[in-house]
PDB file of C-alpha atoms in Angstrom:
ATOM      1  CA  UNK A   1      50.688 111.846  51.906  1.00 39.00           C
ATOM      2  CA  UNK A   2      52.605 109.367  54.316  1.00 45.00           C
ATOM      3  CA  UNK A   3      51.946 106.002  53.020  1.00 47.00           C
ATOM      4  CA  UNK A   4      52.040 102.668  55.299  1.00 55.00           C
ATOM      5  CA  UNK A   5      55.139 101.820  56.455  1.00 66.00           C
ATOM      6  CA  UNK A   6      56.670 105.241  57.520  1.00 79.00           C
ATOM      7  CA  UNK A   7      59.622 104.425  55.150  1.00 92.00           C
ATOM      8  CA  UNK A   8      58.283 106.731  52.435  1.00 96.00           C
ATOM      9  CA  UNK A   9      56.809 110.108  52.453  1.00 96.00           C
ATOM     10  CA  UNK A  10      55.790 112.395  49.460  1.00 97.00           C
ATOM     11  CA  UNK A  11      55.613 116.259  49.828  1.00 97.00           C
ATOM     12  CA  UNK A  12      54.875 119.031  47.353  1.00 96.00           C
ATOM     13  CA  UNK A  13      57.242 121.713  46.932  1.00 94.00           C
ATOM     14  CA  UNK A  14      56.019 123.613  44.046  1.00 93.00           C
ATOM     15  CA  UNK A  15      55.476 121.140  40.968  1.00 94.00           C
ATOM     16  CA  UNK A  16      57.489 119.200  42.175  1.00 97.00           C
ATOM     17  CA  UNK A  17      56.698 115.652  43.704  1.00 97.00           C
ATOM     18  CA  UNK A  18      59.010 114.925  46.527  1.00 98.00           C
ATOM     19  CA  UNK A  19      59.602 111.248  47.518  1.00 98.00           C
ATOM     20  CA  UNK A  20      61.518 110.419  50.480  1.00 98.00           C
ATOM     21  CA  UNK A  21      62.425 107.009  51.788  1.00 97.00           C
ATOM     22  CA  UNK A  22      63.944 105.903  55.154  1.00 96.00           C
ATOM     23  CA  UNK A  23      65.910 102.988  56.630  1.00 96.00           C
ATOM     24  CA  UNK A  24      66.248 100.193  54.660  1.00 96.00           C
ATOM     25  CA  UNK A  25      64.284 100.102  51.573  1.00 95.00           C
ATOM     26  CA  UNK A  26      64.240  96.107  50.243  1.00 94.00           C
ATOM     27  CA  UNK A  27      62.086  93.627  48.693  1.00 94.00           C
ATOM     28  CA  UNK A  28      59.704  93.551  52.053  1.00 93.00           C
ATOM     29  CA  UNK A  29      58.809  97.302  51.199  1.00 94.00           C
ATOM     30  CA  UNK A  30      58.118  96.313  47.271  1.00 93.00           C
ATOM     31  CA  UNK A  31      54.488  96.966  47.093  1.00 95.00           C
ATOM     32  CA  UNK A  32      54.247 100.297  48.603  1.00 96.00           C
ATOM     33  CA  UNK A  33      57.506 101.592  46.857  1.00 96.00           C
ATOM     34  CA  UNK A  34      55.560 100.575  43.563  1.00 96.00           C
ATOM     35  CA  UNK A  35      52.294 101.621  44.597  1.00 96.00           C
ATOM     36  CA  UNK A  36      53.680 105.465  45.616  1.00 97.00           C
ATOM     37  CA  UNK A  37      56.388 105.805  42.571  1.00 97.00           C
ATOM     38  CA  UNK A  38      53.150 104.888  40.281  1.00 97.00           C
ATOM     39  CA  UNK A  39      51.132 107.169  42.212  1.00 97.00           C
ATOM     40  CA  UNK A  40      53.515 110.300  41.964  1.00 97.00           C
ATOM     41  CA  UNK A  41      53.829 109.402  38.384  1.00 96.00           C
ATOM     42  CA  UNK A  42      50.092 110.087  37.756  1.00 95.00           C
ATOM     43  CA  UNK A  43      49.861 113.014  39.907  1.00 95.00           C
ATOM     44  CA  UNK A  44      48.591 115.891  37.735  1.00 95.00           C
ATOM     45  CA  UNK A  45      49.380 118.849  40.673  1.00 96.00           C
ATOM     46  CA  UNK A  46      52.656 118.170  39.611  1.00 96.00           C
ATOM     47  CA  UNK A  47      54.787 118.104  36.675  1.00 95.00           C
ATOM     48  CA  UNK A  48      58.470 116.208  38.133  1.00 97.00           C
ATOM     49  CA  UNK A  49      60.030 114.111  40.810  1.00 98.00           C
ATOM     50  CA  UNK A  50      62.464 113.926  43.001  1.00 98.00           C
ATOM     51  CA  UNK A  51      63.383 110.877  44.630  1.00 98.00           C
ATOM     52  CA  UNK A  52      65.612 111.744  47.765  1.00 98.00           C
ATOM     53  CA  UNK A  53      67.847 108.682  49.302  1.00 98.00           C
ATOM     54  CA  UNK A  54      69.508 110.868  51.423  1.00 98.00           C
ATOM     55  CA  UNK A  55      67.877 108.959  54.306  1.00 97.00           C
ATOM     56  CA  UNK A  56      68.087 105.464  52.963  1.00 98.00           C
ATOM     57  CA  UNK A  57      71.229 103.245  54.682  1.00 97.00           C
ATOM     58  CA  UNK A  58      70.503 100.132  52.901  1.00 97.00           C
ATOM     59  CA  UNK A  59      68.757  99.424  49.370  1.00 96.00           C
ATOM     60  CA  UNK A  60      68.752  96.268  47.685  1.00 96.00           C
ATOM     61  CA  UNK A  61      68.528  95.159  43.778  1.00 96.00           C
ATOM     62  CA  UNK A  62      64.806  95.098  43.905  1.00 96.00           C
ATOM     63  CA  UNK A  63      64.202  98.598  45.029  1.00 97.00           C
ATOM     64  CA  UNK A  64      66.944  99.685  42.396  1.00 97.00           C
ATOM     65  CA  UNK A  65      65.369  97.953  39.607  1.00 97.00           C
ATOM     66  CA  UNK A  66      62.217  99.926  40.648  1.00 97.00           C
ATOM     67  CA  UNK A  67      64.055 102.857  40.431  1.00 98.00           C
ATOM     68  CA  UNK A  68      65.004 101.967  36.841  1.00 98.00           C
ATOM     69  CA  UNK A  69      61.262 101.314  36.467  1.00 97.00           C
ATOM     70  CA  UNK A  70      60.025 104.511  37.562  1.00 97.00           C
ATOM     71  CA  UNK A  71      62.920 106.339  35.649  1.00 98.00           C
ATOM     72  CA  UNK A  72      61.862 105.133  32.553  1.00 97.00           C
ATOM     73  CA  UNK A  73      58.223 105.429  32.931  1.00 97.00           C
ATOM     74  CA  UNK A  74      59.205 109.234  33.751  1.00 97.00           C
ATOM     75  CA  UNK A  75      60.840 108.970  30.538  1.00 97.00           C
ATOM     76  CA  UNK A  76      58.157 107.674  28.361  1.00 97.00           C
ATOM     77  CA  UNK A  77      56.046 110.330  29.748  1.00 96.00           C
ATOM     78  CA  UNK A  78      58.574 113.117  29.529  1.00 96.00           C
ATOM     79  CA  UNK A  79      58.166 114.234  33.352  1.00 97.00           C
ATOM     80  CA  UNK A  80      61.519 115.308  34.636  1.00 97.00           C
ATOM     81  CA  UNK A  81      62.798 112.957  37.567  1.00 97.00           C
ATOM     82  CA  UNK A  82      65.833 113.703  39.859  1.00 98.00           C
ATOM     83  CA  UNK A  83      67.502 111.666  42.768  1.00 98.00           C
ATOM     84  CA  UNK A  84      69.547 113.121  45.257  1.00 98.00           C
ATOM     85  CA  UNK A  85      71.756 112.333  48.413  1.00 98.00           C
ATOM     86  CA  UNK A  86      74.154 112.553  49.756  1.00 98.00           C
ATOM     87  CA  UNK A  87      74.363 108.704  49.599  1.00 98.00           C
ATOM     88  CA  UNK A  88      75.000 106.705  52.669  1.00 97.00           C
ATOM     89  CA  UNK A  89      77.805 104.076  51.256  1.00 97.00           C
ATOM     90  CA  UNK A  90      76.100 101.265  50.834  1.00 96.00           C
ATOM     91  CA  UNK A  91      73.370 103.336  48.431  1.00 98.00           C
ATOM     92  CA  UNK A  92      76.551 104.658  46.597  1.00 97.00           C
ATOM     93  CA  UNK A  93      77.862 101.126  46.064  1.00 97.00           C
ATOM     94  CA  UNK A  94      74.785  99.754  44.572  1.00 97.00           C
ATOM     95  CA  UNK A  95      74.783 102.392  42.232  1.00 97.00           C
ATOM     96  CA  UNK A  96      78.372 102.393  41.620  1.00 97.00           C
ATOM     97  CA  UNK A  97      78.721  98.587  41.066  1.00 97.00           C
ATOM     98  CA  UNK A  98      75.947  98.577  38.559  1.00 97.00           C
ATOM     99  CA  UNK A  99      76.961 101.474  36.620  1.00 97.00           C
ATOM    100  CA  UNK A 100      73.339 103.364  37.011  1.00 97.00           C
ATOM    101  CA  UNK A 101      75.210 106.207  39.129  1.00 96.00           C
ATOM    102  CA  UNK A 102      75.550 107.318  35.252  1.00 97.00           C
ATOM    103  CA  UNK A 103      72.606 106.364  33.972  1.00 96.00           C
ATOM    104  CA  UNK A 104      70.663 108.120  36.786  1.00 97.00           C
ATOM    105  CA  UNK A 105      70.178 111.772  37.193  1.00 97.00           C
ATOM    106  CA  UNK A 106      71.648 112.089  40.590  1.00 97.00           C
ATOM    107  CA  UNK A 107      72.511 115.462  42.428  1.00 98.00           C
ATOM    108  CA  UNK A 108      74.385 115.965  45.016  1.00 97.00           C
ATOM    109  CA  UNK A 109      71.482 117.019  47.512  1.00 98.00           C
ATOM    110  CA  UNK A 110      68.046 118.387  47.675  1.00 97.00           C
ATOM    111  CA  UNK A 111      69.172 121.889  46.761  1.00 97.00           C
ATOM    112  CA  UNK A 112      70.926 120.539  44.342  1.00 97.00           C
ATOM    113  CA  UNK A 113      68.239 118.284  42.582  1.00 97.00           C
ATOM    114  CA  UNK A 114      65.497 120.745  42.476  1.00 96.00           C
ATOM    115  CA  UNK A 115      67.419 123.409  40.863  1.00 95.00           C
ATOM    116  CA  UNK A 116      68.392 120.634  37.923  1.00 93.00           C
ATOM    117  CA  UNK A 117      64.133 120.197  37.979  1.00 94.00           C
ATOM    118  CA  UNK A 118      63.165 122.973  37.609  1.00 89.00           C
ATOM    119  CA  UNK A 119      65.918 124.158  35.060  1.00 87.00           C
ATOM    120  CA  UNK A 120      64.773 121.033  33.169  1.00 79.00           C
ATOM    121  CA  UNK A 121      61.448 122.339  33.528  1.00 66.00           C
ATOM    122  CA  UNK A 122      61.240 125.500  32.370  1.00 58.00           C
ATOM    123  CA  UNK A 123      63.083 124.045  28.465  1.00 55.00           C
TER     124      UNK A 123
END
């Protein structure tokens, strides 16, 4: 599934839910960051998520909060949920400034960030 804007697209590798965004993800791209974060959330083929940023070059306060959203609704549900980068700098300095770079469970890469998944997965 590719939705709208060509900023996000979700893959399946496994059980696992892959969401990648592109560009810069802000307040214009709100809706369908909600709308596909809720989506994988509900998705019964599969039982985690990983969010990758790897791609993203800007994100603002409004897609982070979303992030904290979707984290904790993972949470409440107790579906394992990953990000990865690498970070471009400006990602890494949102997260850095507000302190959820260690809040977050955020691996170094892909390879990275699936292996966490599905170690978390198989406890």
């Amino acid at each position: 599934m590719t939705p709208g804007s060509g900023k996000i697209r979700v893959d399946q590798q496994g059980r696992v839910a892959v969401v990648t965004l592109h560009g810069e993800v802000d307040l214009n791209d709100l809706t369908e960051v909600v709308d596909t974060f809720a989506q994988v959330l509900s998705d019964t083929s599969t039982d985690t998520t990983l969010i990758d940023l790897s791609q993203v070059a800007f994100a603002d306060s409004v897609f982070l909060n979303q992030i904290l959203v979707t984290y904790s609704g993972h949470a409440a549900k107790g579906r394992p949920l990953a990000l990865c980068g690498p970070l471009h700098d400006a990602v890494g300095r949102l997260l850095q400034i507000t302190g959820t770079d260690a809040v977050l469970p955020l691996a170094a890469d892909r390879p990275d960030a699936l292996a966490r998944l599905r170690t978390s997965d198989a406890s």
